[in-house]
Structures are given as C-alpha cells and as structure tokens.
Amino acid sequence: MKVLGIIVEYNPFHNGHFYHLEQAKKLINPDFTVAVMSGNFVQRGEPAILNKFSRAEIALKMGIDIVFELPFLYSIQDAGGFALGSIGTLNRTEVVTDIVFGSESSDVETLNVIADILHNQPEEYQKLLKIKLKEGYSFPNARKYALIDYCIKNSLLSEEKILIIEKSNDILGVEYLRALKEYNSKIIPHTIKRQGADYNEDKFKGKFSSATAIRKLWNEKKYDLIKDAVPDITFQKILEEEKNGRAPIFLEDMEISFISHLRTLDRDKLKKYYGIKEGLEQRIIEAAKHNYTIKGLFEDVKAKRFTYTRIKRSILNIYFGIEEKLITEANKKGPQYLRVLGFTEKGRKLLSIMKKKVKYPIITTPSNYISIIKKIERDTSNNKRMWNIDKKLYFEMIKYDFKATNVYSLYYKNKEYSTFENDMKFGALYLKGDNT
Amino acid sequence: MKVLGIIVEYNPFHNGHFYHLEQAKKLINPDFTVAVMSGNFVQRGEPAILNKFSRAEIALKMGIDIVFELPFLYSIQDAGGFALGSIGTLNRTEVVTDIVFGSESSDVETLNVIADILHNQPEEYQKLLKIKLKEGYSFPNARKYALIDYCIKNSLLSEEKILIIEKSNDILGVEYLRALKEYNSKIIPHTIKRQGADYNEDKFKGKFSSATAIRKLWNEKKYDLIKDAVPDITFQKILEEEKNGRAPIFLEDMEISFISHLRTLDRDKLKKYYGIKEGLEQRIIEAAKHNYTIKGLFEDVKAKRFTYTRIKRSILNIYFGIEEKLITEANKKGPQYLRVLGFTEKGRKLLSIMKKKVKYPIITTPSNYISIIKKIERDTSNNKRMWNIDKKLYFEMIKYDFKATNVYSLYYKNKEYSTFENDMKFGALYLKGDNT
C-alpha cells in the first residue's frame, strides 16, 4: 500500500496547487493521498484568508483523502520547526510511505547532503557556525556561510550548488529531509520542480497566479480574475464564505489588537518569547509606539537581520505568548496528536487502518480532547496498548490550536460565528461519495 | 498658608464638580487649590472619555491651580488602592493642608471610627473578618459584616450608622481617612454633603446630571443637553477634541482588543494578576470565548460576588499585565513621583515652594523621567538632599502611566495622534493669566 503525504497551506487552493497535487500523484501512484495543512494561521506569520475548515473542505474535494491540521505551534515557525511539525504528523500517521514536495532545484541529492550536515552536526561544522555567529551574522546567514565553508573544505558540494538553500522551497526541502532523519522515518522523499509563480510573487499571472496574488485580488474584490486562478470549488467556497461573513480575513483586521497589546509590554518581558532576541524586542516595542498599522510597524522593525516573515511570526509568538521553552519542547518531541480536519469516504478506510497503528491519538472530535487522554491512560494502565504521548505537551499544544481559532473567529464580520468555540463545534468534516 | 487638595476624575468636568469645588473653597478659604486626577483610565475600570491633558486643562480653567496625575496603578484600583494613591500624592506635595471630599452621610466622625478600625486592625476585628470570609462572603461584604459585628460588640456605632459604608462616596471617604492615617499625614479632612445625581445615575437630570449621564449623551450626540450640564469651558473642549479626532473614547472602542487578548490566555496564568481570584479567572476566560462585546462579557462574568466595576478593573489589570505583587508594593510604598499635568500662574508659585520640600520628584516634563533619577542619585551621593524614592518602583509605576497613554491614544479616530508617545510630547500645561 502506497500512501502519499504532502505538506500544504492552501491559502487558498489554486490551480498551481492542483497541478502540484496531480504531478505528485502521477509520480507516486498512491492508494491514498493525505495532506498536513496549516490551520488558521500560516507560516508567513499571518491569519489564513479562509478558515481551516473551509480550506480542508476544498482540499478534500480536490483530491486529498485526509486533511490533518498542523498544530499552530509549528505552523508559525521558521522552516525548521514547520518541517518538524509537518513531517512529524505525516510520520506519526504510521501509513504514509512517500512524500513529495516542490523544489526550485529539484536536486534531492544536494538537499540531502545539506540535511545530513544539519542533522549530524559534525564538530567541524559547529565550529564554523560559531565563528560566523561571532562575526555578527544572523543565524540563517551564519548557517549558510558555515555550510558553504564546510562543504567546500570537505569537497562535498560546490558553492554554487549549496546556494540553493537560499530559495524558499529548497530551504523547506532541506528541513523536510532533515526532519525525516530526526524522526528516523522510513518515508521516501521526492521532489517536483516548482512550476508557475513564486509564492511571494504578488502580481496576477493568469491561470498560474500565486496565493499571494490571489489574496491581493480578493482584497481588491476582483472576483473575475480570482475565478481564472483557482478551481471552481475554491471559487464557490470563496463566495460562500464571504457571504457567510467569515472571509476574507487579513492581518490588517487584527492590527489594532496586535499593536495595542504590544503597547502594554516591556522589552525585558519579550525576551522569553520564541525568536525574540538580538535586539528584535527593542525594535518591536519602539515601533509599536509609533505605528498604528501593522505594515508601518513592520517597516520600522525591518533590518538586515530581521526579515519581514520573521517579524510577522515574532508578532504572533508575542501575541499568543508562545515561550521559547515551549517551542524547544515541541520541536524535540514532535506533534502529540493527529488532528483530522476532514476526510473522504476513501480517507475513512485509511483512518481505520491508522487507528490500529498510531502511537499518538487521532482527533476527529476536538471537544473530546480530554476524554481521549483518559482512554489512553486506561490503555496504558491496562498494558493494553503502547502510546508515546507526552500528556502535558499534548494539552499545551492543542490548547494553542483552540486559542488560535478563538482569536481568528473573533475577526469574522458575521459575529454570530464569534460567539462559540469553533473547534468545539466543528468536528472533522466527512465528505461522502467518490471524489476521485 | 492653606492649600486645599481634592481628589477627582472629571470625566468630564460638569456643573456638579464646579459646585463641589466652590463649596470646598468656601469651606477652607485656601490660598491654593490642587487636585489629584485619574489619568487616561478611571476608577470605574474604563478609559476616560476625554484624555487627561484635556481634562487637566479644563480643571485649570475652572479654578484648580495644579493638577497632578494619579498614577495609573492606583487609578484603576478599588477604593483602598485609589485612596492610597491619591492621598499619597496630596500628602507628598508637602504643602496640602486640607482635603475636602464628597460624602453621602457627611458624617466624618462615623467615617473616622471605621477608618480607625481598618487602620489599626484590632485582633478581634481580624478574627471576625476571618469568620465572615470562611462563611463564603466576598471580601467587601465580609469586611462590612465584620465591621458591623465589631462596632456593635464594642458599642462603637449603631448598625444603621455603619451601613453608610455601602454608599460609594462614603466608602471612598473611609479609605481617604484610613490612607491619611497610613501616611501619618497632618492633612485635615473635611466632607461636603454630596449634592445632585449619584455618579452611577445615567439619566439626564438637567443642570446637575452625572458624568455617567453626560458620557451617555455624548455617545448619543445630544450636544444640546450636554451644554446644559457642563460649564462652557468643558463644552468647548468637548467640541474641540471631537473635531481633533481624540474624543470621545469609550470602553467599546477597545473591546475587540481586550477580548482578543483574553482569548490568548490560560486560566492559570491569570491568577498572578491583581484581583484575579475566587474563580474570577475561570469566568473571564469562558466569557471571552463566547462574547464579542465587552458588555456581553461583563454580563456573563457577573455574579453576586463580582461587581461590574470589579470585573471592569480586572479586565484592565489583565490587559496591562498588572501583577498582584506590584500592586502590593505600590500600596505599601505609595506614589513615587508627583506628575504635574498642568498648572496656572498661581500654581507655579506653589510648585516653587513645593520643589524645596518634596521627597519625591515633581515631574513636569515626563520625557526627563530618566534624567530626573540621575539628578536624585547625584543629590543622594553628595548628601545634598534626602529623597525617599524607590527607584525600581518609580520606573515601573511611571512606565505604566506611559503604557496607559500609549494604548489610549491608539484608539483616537485621528491616527496622527496615535503615532507618537503623547506622554513624551506633552509636558505639563502652563496656563498663563489669572483664572480666579
């Protein structure tokens, strides 16, 4: 049995995503296809434009059999943490056999050489890294230059080849490969040459526009152009969710809340939050006093060593009070559950296979998140079944998913949907019928 | 030299306030009159409708010689903390000789008997209080019943008389008297019978409408009615500040930010904040998940032992991250500076007298808040002058004033005024000319 796993955000699902999905299926010819998807906040450090329930529904209709939610704690991390969460989820399904990811270079061999160094952390590499950090480079740059020096000294790769880790998909690719090694996973990685628009490209490029471009079109209410760039299923969902008053959601909707909160904080207290160091705390605190728009704030904080994405993620880490030590633990131990956002009739069969194998609970009804643990405790005390779960981390991790949803839903235009816990009300979507 | 001190919020300054001021002056016949006034947040746990700079200006024009800002940490506390802050400020001017406060009973003798018990905490009273708390009463009620029992047992007061502490002004009055004792102050307290509307009364009562009623009128844009209830100086300032886009400010303007923040918090982490106990933390967390309006949230949290005002103050304590231990220290040590919001030509003379006497710094230019401390450190090391300041508390206390202003100003409709630190830009207002 072959099960294809992919890692997605679908923010929103567009023609490029469909193309990628079809290519991946062609490459693997799987019996089942599952995806792990960011929830209501995505890796660029922003709320998703459509909520996770709608995005999962689209994914199911477009050919995914099960959509898992990437826990919030991983979804807003840098490439390393994002990979540990998403690969961890796919690995802990115990059924995924192959993953396929997009890559600018599509050069798995080179990516693997780098992933090996990052995984094994040879002493010589560590020394080089320390030197680069002492020279004042930011961590990503210090790492890059240390890798270059190490690979050249050891004749592993040419400088030209190693520079592929500057491309966004290849950075992720390296981290996926590294995460597979960390989990000691048997999953086989594959790449597909990245087609169409770069994901940061915000210009409309017709049929193959980027998600960034499509979000911009939605903001400008250019529905005709969106229609060209997304499958009809996405387009209908966009219209439906807008009519429901639950979309689009932009970072700007939250800006007054974010900046207001920052204005209550002290620089010193910021340092405990994940990724807030190297003077970033001071820049954020100062910028919050002088800006009322989140874009203005980003402009003020921006510096050579602080990319926009890092700043955006940092603001979310501060806003949700995510401490460094929690992320360290989450990254060390991996996802503690498999939250299912939706599944098809086919996916249901796979879920019943999974249920017998997994060592971390499958959550289809989040409101049962406490009773699930009680069952696991009974299993464990009866020696009935082995579970690997860290209970404390499980609760912390899932509560952050709930918090993320509760904050997100507060910004719906239709406040009817803001008066209950969406995660408690909406269990996994079961899509009946054949979708293939 | 007689200097009259009064404790005010002026939210906004209305005819009743003017009447009270005139009565107090008649009673004391002072050489100078000073006021300590809440800043941008008031004791009912809300933002002030007009910012502190405007309210100070009105006060100066209406006959106050110096307006001091009550530090934010005291302004949003219950009667006890509010009194420690305001009486502390007046006492530390070293020039105030008399204070006058409004009182429903106007019975200083009775108020003093109660204040004495609260100040001296006789053992028998403490035992009675413990019993009442064990019986499940909230602290204010337990205290009331313990006081009644104690006074009756010791034939100090009749039950009827002691019940005056149920009236809002008399509760404050007791705490003012108690605070005078705590500071070992020589200031002589006086009361004036409270006239006109109760401060919680929200109905328009013509010339003597309450501040609550006037704020309601402003919300309803009934300027004609406001004009009847406030001096022309207030009315003009109201029009001017609305035109400037800096008023009115309502709690509702901040509700999405407050509720959004609450949705990121854990019950357990709330307990460290001031006043969050007895299950209040759980009620707030739950209510935040199910409400998108602050009024709805208050309704959900409301219980016999949690008054609206307590809930409102608690939300502010949580929002600004004000910990129990900080308030304990602030209440023990009192205000660490005398922040001047404005002064008249006459007030200027009083300030120069004060400058030679005070043991805590007078701050007229808040942007100098660090250099002031450096000067004090030099004075101390030169044995030039004795200062009583607690440096750490000074910084914490004043930073909360700045934070309160920075949050407040973010909600101005005219965002021009939200892009700088208002406290850094606006020093004390000097009102030239004779205003008497």
mmCIF file of C-alpha atoms in Angstrom, chain B residues 98-408:
data_model
loop_
_atom_site.group_PDB
_atom_site.id
_atom_site.type_symbol
_atom_site.label_atom_id
_atom_site.label_comp_id
_atom_site.label_asym_id
_atom_site.label_seq_id
_atom_site.Cartn_x
_atom_site.Cartn_y
_atom_site.Cartn_z
ATOM 1 C CA ASP B 98 -6.751 70.352 53.982
ATOM 2 C CA ILE B 99 -8.700 67.941 51.858
ATOM 3 C CA VAL B 100 -12.402 68.052 51.132
ATOM 4 C CA PHE B 101 -14.364 65.141 49.761
ATOM 5 C CA GLY B 102 -17.983 64.495 48.937
ATOM 6 C CA SER B 103 -19.922 62.210 51.234
ATOM 7 C CA GLU B 104 -23.476 60.920 51.335
ATOM 8 C CA SER B 105 -23.538 60.982 55.151
ATOM 9 C CA SER B 106 -21.171 63.884 55.613
ATOM 10 C CA ASP B 107 -20.535 62.252 58.981
ATOM 11 C CA VAL B 108 -16.757 62.461 59.433
ATOM 12 C CA GLU B 109 -16.971 61.082 62.941
ATOM 13 C CA THR B 110 -18.540 57.798 61.875
ATOM 14 C CA LEU B 111 -16.235 57.513 58.868
ATOM 15 C CA ASN B 112 -13.299 58.037 61.193
ATOM 16 C CA VAL B 113 -14.365 55.303 63.603
ATOM 17 C CA ILE B 114 -14.437 52.824 60.718
ATOM 18 C CA ALA B 115 -11.192 54.131 59.248
ATOM 19 C CA ASP B 116 -9.564 53.647 62.635
ATOM 20 C CA ILE B 117 -10.584 50.009 62.804
ATOM 21 C CA LEU B 118 -9.355 49.378 59.275
ATOM 22 C CA HIS B 119 -6.109 51.159 60.008
ATOM 23 C CA ASN B 120 -5.413 49.563 63.389
ATOM 24 C CA GLN B 121 -6.842 46.157 62.530
ATOM 25 C CA PRO B 122 -7.615 45.131 66.116
ATOM 26 C CA GLU B 123 -7.270 41.385 66.732
ATOM 27 C CA GLU B 124 -10.956 40.897 67.470
ATOM 28 C CA TYR B 125 -11.890 42.549 64.174
ATOM 29 C CA GLN B 126 -9.430 40.362 62.295
ATOM 30 C CA LYS B 127 -10.989 37.238 63.834
ATOM 31 C CA LEU B 128 -14.471 38.370 62.836
ATOM 32 C CA LEU B 129 -13.266 39.068 59.306
ATOM 33 C CA LYS B 130 -11.764 35.588 59.005
ATOM 34 C CA ILE B 131 -15.034 34.027 60.128
ATOM 35 C CA LYS B 132 -17.042 36.002 57.572
ATOM 36 C CA LEU B 133 -14.629 35.090 54.790
ATOM 37 C CA LYS B 134 -14.864 31.415 55.781
ATOM 38 C CA GLU B 135 -18.623 31.706 55.587
ATOM 39 C CA GLY B 136 -18.189 32.441 51.900
ATOM 40 C CA TYR B 137 -18.712 36.188 51.714
ATOM 41 C CA SER B 138 -16.768 38.239 49.195
ATOM 42 C CA PHE B 139 -14.107 40.414 50.761
ATOM 43 C CA PRO B 140 -16.096 43.703 50.732
ATOM 44 C CA ASN B 141 -19.118 42.007 52.267
ATOM 45 C CA ALA B 142 -17.122 40.034 54.804
ATOM 46 C CA ARG B 143 -15.492 43.274 55.811
ATOM 47 C CA LYS B 144 -18.791 45.049 56.138
ATOM 48 C CA TYR B 145 -20.301 42.362 58.365
ATOM 49 C CA ALA B 146 -17.146 42.065 60.455
ATOM 50 C CA LEU B 147 -17.198 45.827 60.962
ATOM 51 C CA ILE B 148 -20.841 45.741 61.987
ATOM 52 C CA ASP B 149 -20.249 42.933 64.483
ATOM 53 C CA TYR B 150 -17.147 44.589 65.858
ATOM 54 C CA CYS B 151 -18.751 48.022 66.260
ATOM 55 C CA ILE B 152 -21.881 46.648 67.890
ATOM 56 C CA LYS B 153 -19.951 44.389 70.270
ATOM 57 C CA ASN B 154 -17.794 47.310 71.294
ATOM 58 C CA SER B 155 -20.657 49.813 71.287
ATOM 59 C CA LEU B 156 -18.808 51.999 68.830
ATOM 60 C CA LEU B 157 -21.537 52.592 66.269
ATOM 61 C CA SER B 158 -25.101 51.546 65.614
ATOM 62 C CA GLU B 159 -25.735 49.136 62.727
ATOM 63 C CA GLU B 160 -27.606 51.866 60.924
ATOM 64 C CA LYS B 161 -24.650 54.223 61.065
ATOM 65 C CA ILE B 162 -22.132 51.686 59.945
ATOM 66 C CA LEU B 163 -24.137 50.917 56.830
ATOM 67 C CA ILE B 164 -23.075 54.269 55.397
ATOM 68 C CA ILE B 165 -20.081 52.446 54.019
ATOM 69 C CA GLU B 166 -22.374 50.974 51.437
ATOM 70 C CA LYS B 167 -22.592 54.339 49.676
ATOM 71 C CA SER B 168 -19.916 54.859 47.040
ATOM 72 C CA ASN B 169 -18.665 58.230 48.281
ATOM 73 C CA ASP B 170 -18.604 57.134 51.872
ATOM 74 C CA ILE B 171 -16.648 54.002 51.005
ATOM 75 C CA LEU B 172 -14.063 56.261 49.383
ATOM 76 C CA GLY B 173 -14.284 58.619 52.359
ATOM 77 C CA VAL B 174 -13.414 55.867 54.816
ATOM 78 C CA GLU B 175 -10.471 54.908 52.648
ATOM 79 C CA TYR B 176 -9.260 58.512 52.383
ATOM 80 C CA LEU B 177 -9.299 58.798 56.160
ATOM 81 C CA ARG B 178 -7.587 55.477 56.521
ATOM 82 C CA ALA B 179 -4.935 56.468 53.976
ATOM 83 C CA LEU B 180 -4.271 59.697 55.890
ATOM 84 C CA LYS B 181 -3.557 57.529 58.914
ATOM 85 C CA GLU B 182 -1.324 55.182 56.895
ATOM 86 C CA TYR B 183 0.763 58.111 55.686
ATOM 87 C CA ASN B 184 0.719 59.595 59.175
ATOM 88 C CA SER B 185 -0.471 62.729 57.447
ATOM 89 C CA LYS B 186 -1.136 66.114 59.025
ATOM 90 C CA ILE B 187 -3.698 66.981 56.365
ATOM 91 C CA ILE B 188 -7.091 67.839 57.850
ATOM 92 C CA PRO B 189 -10.039 66.053 56.233
ATOM 93 C CA HIS B 190 -13.425 67.700 55.624
ATOM 94 C CA THR B 191 -16.584 66.487 53.941
ATOM 95 C CA ILE B 192 -19.287 68.162 51.920
ATOM 96 C CA LYS B 193 -22.722 66.687 51.654
ATOM 97 C CA ARG B 194 -22.974 65.106 48.235
ATOM 98 C CA GLN B 195 -25.398 67.050 46.016
ATOM 99 C CA GLY B 196 -27.122 66.274 42.748
ATOM 100 C CA ALA B 197 -27.028 62.996 40.879
ATOM 101 C CA ASP B 198 -25.433 59.830 42.112
ATOM 102 C CA TYR B 199 -22.385 59.197 39.984
ATOM 103 C CA ASN B 200 -23.781 55.962 38.645
ATOM 104 C CA GLU B 201 -27.090 57.550 37.692
ATOM 105 C CA ASP B 202 -27.226 57.570 33.910
ATOM 106 C CA LYS B 203 -30.387 59.598 33.386
ATOM 107 C CA PHE B 204 -30.205 63.182 32.241
ATOM 108 C CA LYS B 205 -31.129 65.418 35.158
ATOM 109 C CA GLY B 206 -30.632 68.810 33.575
ATOM 110 C CA LYS B 207 -28.106 71.148 35.105
ATOM 111 C CA PHE B 208 -26.908 68.599 37.657
ATOM 112 C CA SER B 209 -26.535 65.478 35.552
ATOM 113 C CA SER B 210 -23.939 62.902 36.493
ATOM 114 C CA ALA B 211 -20.780 62.297 34.491
ATOM 115 C CA THR B 212 -22.252 58.913 33.516
ATOM 116 C CA ALA B 213 -25.319 60.637 32.072
ATOM 117 C CA ILE B 214 -23.155 63.150 30.227
ATOM 118 C CA ARG B 215 -20.998 60.434 28.672
ATOM 119 C CA LYS B 216 -24.174 58.717 27.526
ATOM 120 C CA LEU B 217 -25.389 61.971 25.964
ATOM 121 C CA TRP B 218 -22.087 62.344 24.157
ATOM 122 C CA ASN B 219 -22.406 58.829 22.789
ATOM 123 C CA GLU B 220 -25.875 59.776 21.535
ATOM 124 C CA LYS B 221 -24.516 63.067 20.166
ATOM 125 C CA LYS B 222 -27.026 65.110 22.156
ATOM 126 C CA TYR B 223 -24.840 68.173 22.361
ATOM 127 C CA ASP B 224 -27.701 70.475 23.355
ATOM 128 C CA LEU B 225 -28.293 68.515 26.527
ATOM 129 C CA ILE B 226 -24.573 68.266 27.327
ATOM 130 C CA LYS B 227 -24.382 72.054 27.043
ATOM 131 C CA ASP B 228 -26.880 72.336 29.902
ATOM 132 C CA ALA B 229 -24.950 70.019 32.193
ATOM 133 C CA VAL B 230 -21.382 71.276 31.882
ATOM 134 C CA PRO B 231 -19.580 74.619 32.096
ATOM 135 C CA ASP B 232 -18.944 76.296 28.766
ATOM 136 C CA ILE B 233 -15.227 75.550 29.094
ATOM 137 C CA THR B 234 -15.952 71.822 29.200
ATOM 138 C CA PHE B 235 -18.412 72.103 26.357
ATOM 139 C CA GLN B 236 -15.938 73.907 24.100
ATOM 140 C CA LYS B 237 -13.240 71.343 24.889
ATOM 141 C CA ILE B 238 -15.630 68.519 24.079
ATOM 142 C CA LEU B 239 -16.349 70.035 20.667
ATOM 143 C CA GLU B 240 -12.673 70.786 20.055
ATOM 144 C CA GLU B 241 -11.432 67.327 20.993
ATOM 145 C CA GLU B 242 -14.109 65.634 18.936
ATOM 146 C CA LYS B 243 -13.086 67.790 15.984
ATOM 147 C CA ASN B 244 -9.448 66.851 16.614
ATOM 148 C CA GLY B 245 -10.423 63.190 16.457
ATOM 149 C CA ARG B 246 -9.284 62.479 20.015
ATOM 150 C CA ALA B 247 -12.653 62.081 21.723
ATOM 151 C CA PRO B 248 -14.985 60.640 22.795
ATOM 152 C CA ILE B 249 -13.223 57.406 23.784
ATOM 153 C CA PHE B 250 -15.426 54.566 25.026
ATOM 154 C CA LEU B 251 -14.588 51.198 26.500
ATOM 155 C CA GLU B 252 -16.351 49.723 23.472
ATOM 156 C CA ASP B 253 -13.637 51.139 21.217
ATOM 157 C CA MET B 254 -11.204 48.751 22.891
ATOM 158 C CA GLU B 255 -13.463 45.736 23.195
ATOM 159 C CA ILE B 256 -12.155 43.702 20.275
ATOM 160 C CA SER B 257 -8.572 44.165 21.503
ATOM 161 C CA PHE B 258 -9.466 43.256 25.068
ATOM 162 C CA ILE B 259 -11.485 40.159 24.158
ATOM 163 C CA SER B 260 -8.968 39.050 21.556
ATOM 164 C CA HIS B 261 -6.207 39.239 24.162
ATOM 165 C CA LEU B 262 -8.280 37.297 26.689
ATOM 166 C CA ARG B 263 -8.734 34.553 24.098
ATOM 167 C CA THR B 264 -4.960 34.006 24.068
ATOM 168 C CA LEU B 265 -4.717 33.477 27.834
ATOM 169 C CA ASP B 266 -4.827 30.493 30.161
ATOM 170 C CA ARG B 267 -6.862 30.475 33.312
ATOM 171 C CA ASP B 268 -3.840 29.504 35.406
ATOM 172 C CA LYS B 269 -1.750 32.381 34.154
ATOM 173 C CA LEU B 270 -4.451 34.898 35.060
ATOM 174 C CA LYS B 271 -4.108 34.278 38.767
ATOM 175 C CA LYS B 272 -0.945 36.297 39.085
ATOM 176 C CA TYR B 273 -2.748 39.470 38.062
ATOM 177 C CA TYR B 274 -4.162 41.810 40.633
ATOM 178 C CA GLY B 275 -7.602 40.920 41.927
ATOM 179 C CA ILE B 276 -7.998 37.784 39.818
ATOM 180 C CA LYS B 277 -9.088 35.096 42.250
ATOM 181 C CA GLU B 278 -12.077 33.294 43.734
ATOM 182 C CA GLY B 279 -12.889 31.793 40.334
ATOM 183 C CA LEU B 280 -12.987 35.127 38.543
ATOM 184 C CA GLU B 281 -10.218 33.883 36.230
ATOM 185 C CA GLN B 282 -12.331 30.963 35.022
ATOM 186 C CA ARG B 283 -15.407 33.100 34.456
ATOM 187 C CA ILE B 284 -13.450 35.667 32.458
ATOM 188 C CA ILE B 285 -11.730 33.065 30.256
ATOM 189 C CA GLU B 286 -15.009 31.338 29.499
ATOM 190 C CA ALA B 287 -16.918 34.555 28.857
ATOM 191 C CA ALA B 288 -14.230 35.767 26.458
ATOM 192 C CA LYS B 289 -14.771 32.700 24.278
ATOM 193 C CA HIS B 290 -18.484 33.372 23.963
ATOM 194 C CA ASN B 291 -18.706 37.128 23.585
ATOM 195 C CA TYR B 292 -17.543 39.672 21.092
ATOM 196 C CA THR B 293 -18.842 42.690 23.007
ATOM 197 C CA ILE B 294 -17.453 43.842 26.316
ATOM 198 C CA LYS B 295 -20.963 44.333 27.691
ATOM 199 C CA GLY B 296 -21.875 40.742 26.874
ATOM 200 C CA LEU B 297 -18.678 39.607 28.530
ATOM 201 C CA PHE B 298 -19.486 41.571 31.693
ATOM 202 C CA GLU B 299 -22.974 40.048 31.803
ATOM 203 C CA ASP B 300 -21.504 36.556 31.587
ATOM 204 C CA VAL B 301 -18.874 37.142 34.265
ATOM 205 C CA LYS B 302 -21.217 38.972 36.639
ATOM 206 C CA ALA B 303 -22.027 37.094 39.817
ATOM 207 C CA LYS B 304 -23.097 38.047 43.297
ATOM 208 C CA ARG B 305 -19.527 38.337 44.463
ATOM 209 C CA PHE B 306 -18.172 40.038 41.327
ATOM 210 C CA THR B 307 -19.499 43.542 40.756
ATOM 211 C CA TYR B 308 -19.360 45.122 37.294
ATOM 212 C CA THR B 309 -16.750 47.590 38.468
ATOM 213 C CA ARG B 310 -14.541 44.853 39.841
ATOM 214 C CA ILE B 311 -14.838 42.930 36.576
ATOM 215 C CA LYS B 312 -14.020 46.028 34.541
ATOM 216 C CA ARG B 313 -10.977 46.811 36.646
ATOM 217 C CA SER B 314 -9.893 43.180 36.475
ATOM 218 C CA ILE B 315 -10.023 43.216 32.682
ATOM 219 C CA LEU B 316 -7.722 46.243 32.703
ATOM 220 C CA ASN B 317 -5.367 44.600 35.186
ATOM 221 C CA ILE B 318 -5.167 41.555 32.949
ATOM 222 C CA TYR B 319 -4.850 43.581 29.765
ATOM 223 C CA PHE B 320 -1.979 45.652 31.112
ATOM 224 C CA GLY B 321 -0.443 42.639 32.872
ATOM 225 C CA ILE B 322 -0.526 44.248 36.304
ATOM 226 C CA GLU B 323 0.591 41.648 38.820
ATOM 227 C CA GLU B 324 -0.632 41.303 42.374
ATOM 228 C CA LYS B 325 2.860 41.735 43.781
ATOM 229 C CA LEU B 326 3.336 45.077 42.017
ATOM 230 C CA ILE B 327 0.104 46.481 43.459
ATOM 231 C CA THR B 328 1.026 45.213 46.908
ATOM 232 C CA GLU B 329 4.287 47.104 46.640
ATOM 233 C CA ALA B 330 2.697 50.225 45.176
ATOM 234 C CA ASN B 331 0.165 50.288 48.000
ATOM 235 C CA LYS B 332 2.836 49.745 50.629
ATOM 236 C CA LYS B 333 5.203 52.408 49.333
ATOM 237 C CA GLY B 334 2.824 54.934 47.792
ATOM 238 C CA PRO B 335 3.296 57.092 44.695
ATOM 239 C CA GLN B 336 6.948 57.587 43.799
ATOM 240 C CA TYR B 337 6.566 60.883 41.935
ATOM 241 C CA LEU B 338 4.305 63.878 41.527
ATOM 242 C CA ARG B 339 3.398 64.104 37.897
ATOM 243 C CA VAL B 340 2.070 67.545 37.037
ATOM 244 C CA LEU B 341 -0.419 67.568 34.164
ATOM 245 C CA GLY B 342 -0.862 71.316 34.319
ATOM 246 C CA PHE B 343 -0.589 74.424 36.453
ATOM 247 C CA THR B 344 -1.686 78.051 36.411
ATOM 248 C CA GLU B 345 0.417 81.105 37.023
ATOM 249 C CA LYS B 346 -0.624 80.868 40.639
ATOM 250 C CA GLY B 347 0.106 77.161 40.695
ATOM 251 C CA ARG B 348 3.595 77.942 39.504
ATOM 252 C CA LYS B 349 4.331 79.776 42.734
ATOM 253 C CA LEU B 350 3.120 76.813 44.721
ATOM 254 C CA LEU B 351 5.286 74.498 42.635
ATOM 255 C CA SER B 352 8.382 76.527 43.512
ATOM 256 C CA ILE B 353 7.517 76.244 47.205
ATOM 257 C CA MET B 354 6.969 72.507 46.780
ATOM 258 C CA LYS B 355 10.239 71.985 44.952
ATOM 259 C CA LYS B 356 12.214 72.786 48.089
ATOM 260 C CA LYS B 357 10.217 70.443 50.284
ATOM 261 C CA VAL B 358 9.312 67.314 48.391
ATOM 262 C CA LYS B 359 10.991 63.955 48.966
ATOM 263 C CA TYR B 360 9.672 62.543 45.685
ATOM 264 C CA PRO B 361 10.390 64.138 42.305
ATOM 265 C CA ILE B 362 7.976 66.564 40.692
ATOM 266 C CA ILE B 363 7.655 65.634 37.037
ATOM 267 C CA THR B 364 6.572 68.342 34.639
ATOM 268 C CA THR B 365 8.429 67.008 31.595
ATOM 269 C CA PRO B 366 7.859 63.252 31.500
ATOM 270 C CA SER B 367 10.465 62.718 28.799
ATOM 271 C CA ASN B 368 13.003 63.604 31.513
ATOM 272 C CA TYR B 369 11.894 60.688 33.629
ATOM 273 C CA ILE B 370 15.320 59.062 33.492
ATOM 274 C CA SER B 371 17.460 62.183 33.923
ATOM 275 C CA ILE B 372 15.412 63.144 36.991
ATOM 276 C CA ILE B 373 16.562 59.952 38.667
ATOM 277 C CA LYS B 374 20.166 60.668 37.733
ATOM 278 C CA LYS B 375 19.916 64.035 39.439
ATOM 279 C CA ILE B 376 18.432 62.408 42.515
ATOM 280 C CA GLU B 377 21.253 59.892 42.581
ATOM 281 C CA ARG B 378 23.775 62.739 42.472
ATOM 282 C CA ASP B 379 21.964 64.574 45.276
ATOM 283 C CA THR B 380 21.977 61.455 47.379
ATOM 284 C CA SER B 381 25.628 60.636 46.828
ATOM 285 C CA ASN B 382 26.556 64.266 47.622
ATOM 286 C CA ASN B 383 24.435 64.155 50.778
ATOM 287 C CA LYS B 384 22.926 67.268 49.298
ATOM 288 C CA ARG B 385 19.342 66.314 49.826
ATOM 289 C CA MET B 386 17.249 63.446 51.161
ATOM 290 C CA TRP B 387 14.933 61.673 48.769
ATOM 291 C CA ASN B 388 12.614 58.843 49.743
ATOM 292 C CA ILE B 389 12.233 57.356 46.293
ATOM 293 C CA ASP B 390 12.273 53.630 45.499
ATOM 294 C CA LYS B 391 13.946 53.701 42.114
ATOM 295 C CA LYS B 392 12.704 50.368 40.838
ATOM 296 C CA LEU B 393 9.118 51.101 41.794
ATOM 297 C CA TYR B 394 9.414 54.617 40.331
ATOM 298 C CA PHE B 395 10.301 53.201 36.922
ATOM 299 C CA GLU B 396 7.649 50.520 36.993
ATOM 300 C CA MET B 397 4.985 52.972 38.101
ATOM 301 C CA ILE B 398 5.721 55.661 35.548
ATOM 302 C CA LYS B 399 6.077 53.145 32.729
ATOM 303 C CA TYR B 400 2.538 52.009 33.409
ATOM 304 C CA ASP B 401 1.382 55.613 33.012
ATOM 305 C CA PHE B 402 3.113 55.736 29.656
ATOM 306 C CA LYS B 403 1.667 52.374 28.611
ATOM 307 C CA ALA B 404 -1.826 53.503 29.561
ATOM 308 C CA THR B 405 -1.426 56.624 27.429
ATOM 309 C CA ASN B 406 0.065 54.703 24.521
ATOM 310 C CA VAL B 407 -2.810 52.239 24.491
ATOM 311 C CA TYR B 408 -5.375 55.002 24.963
#
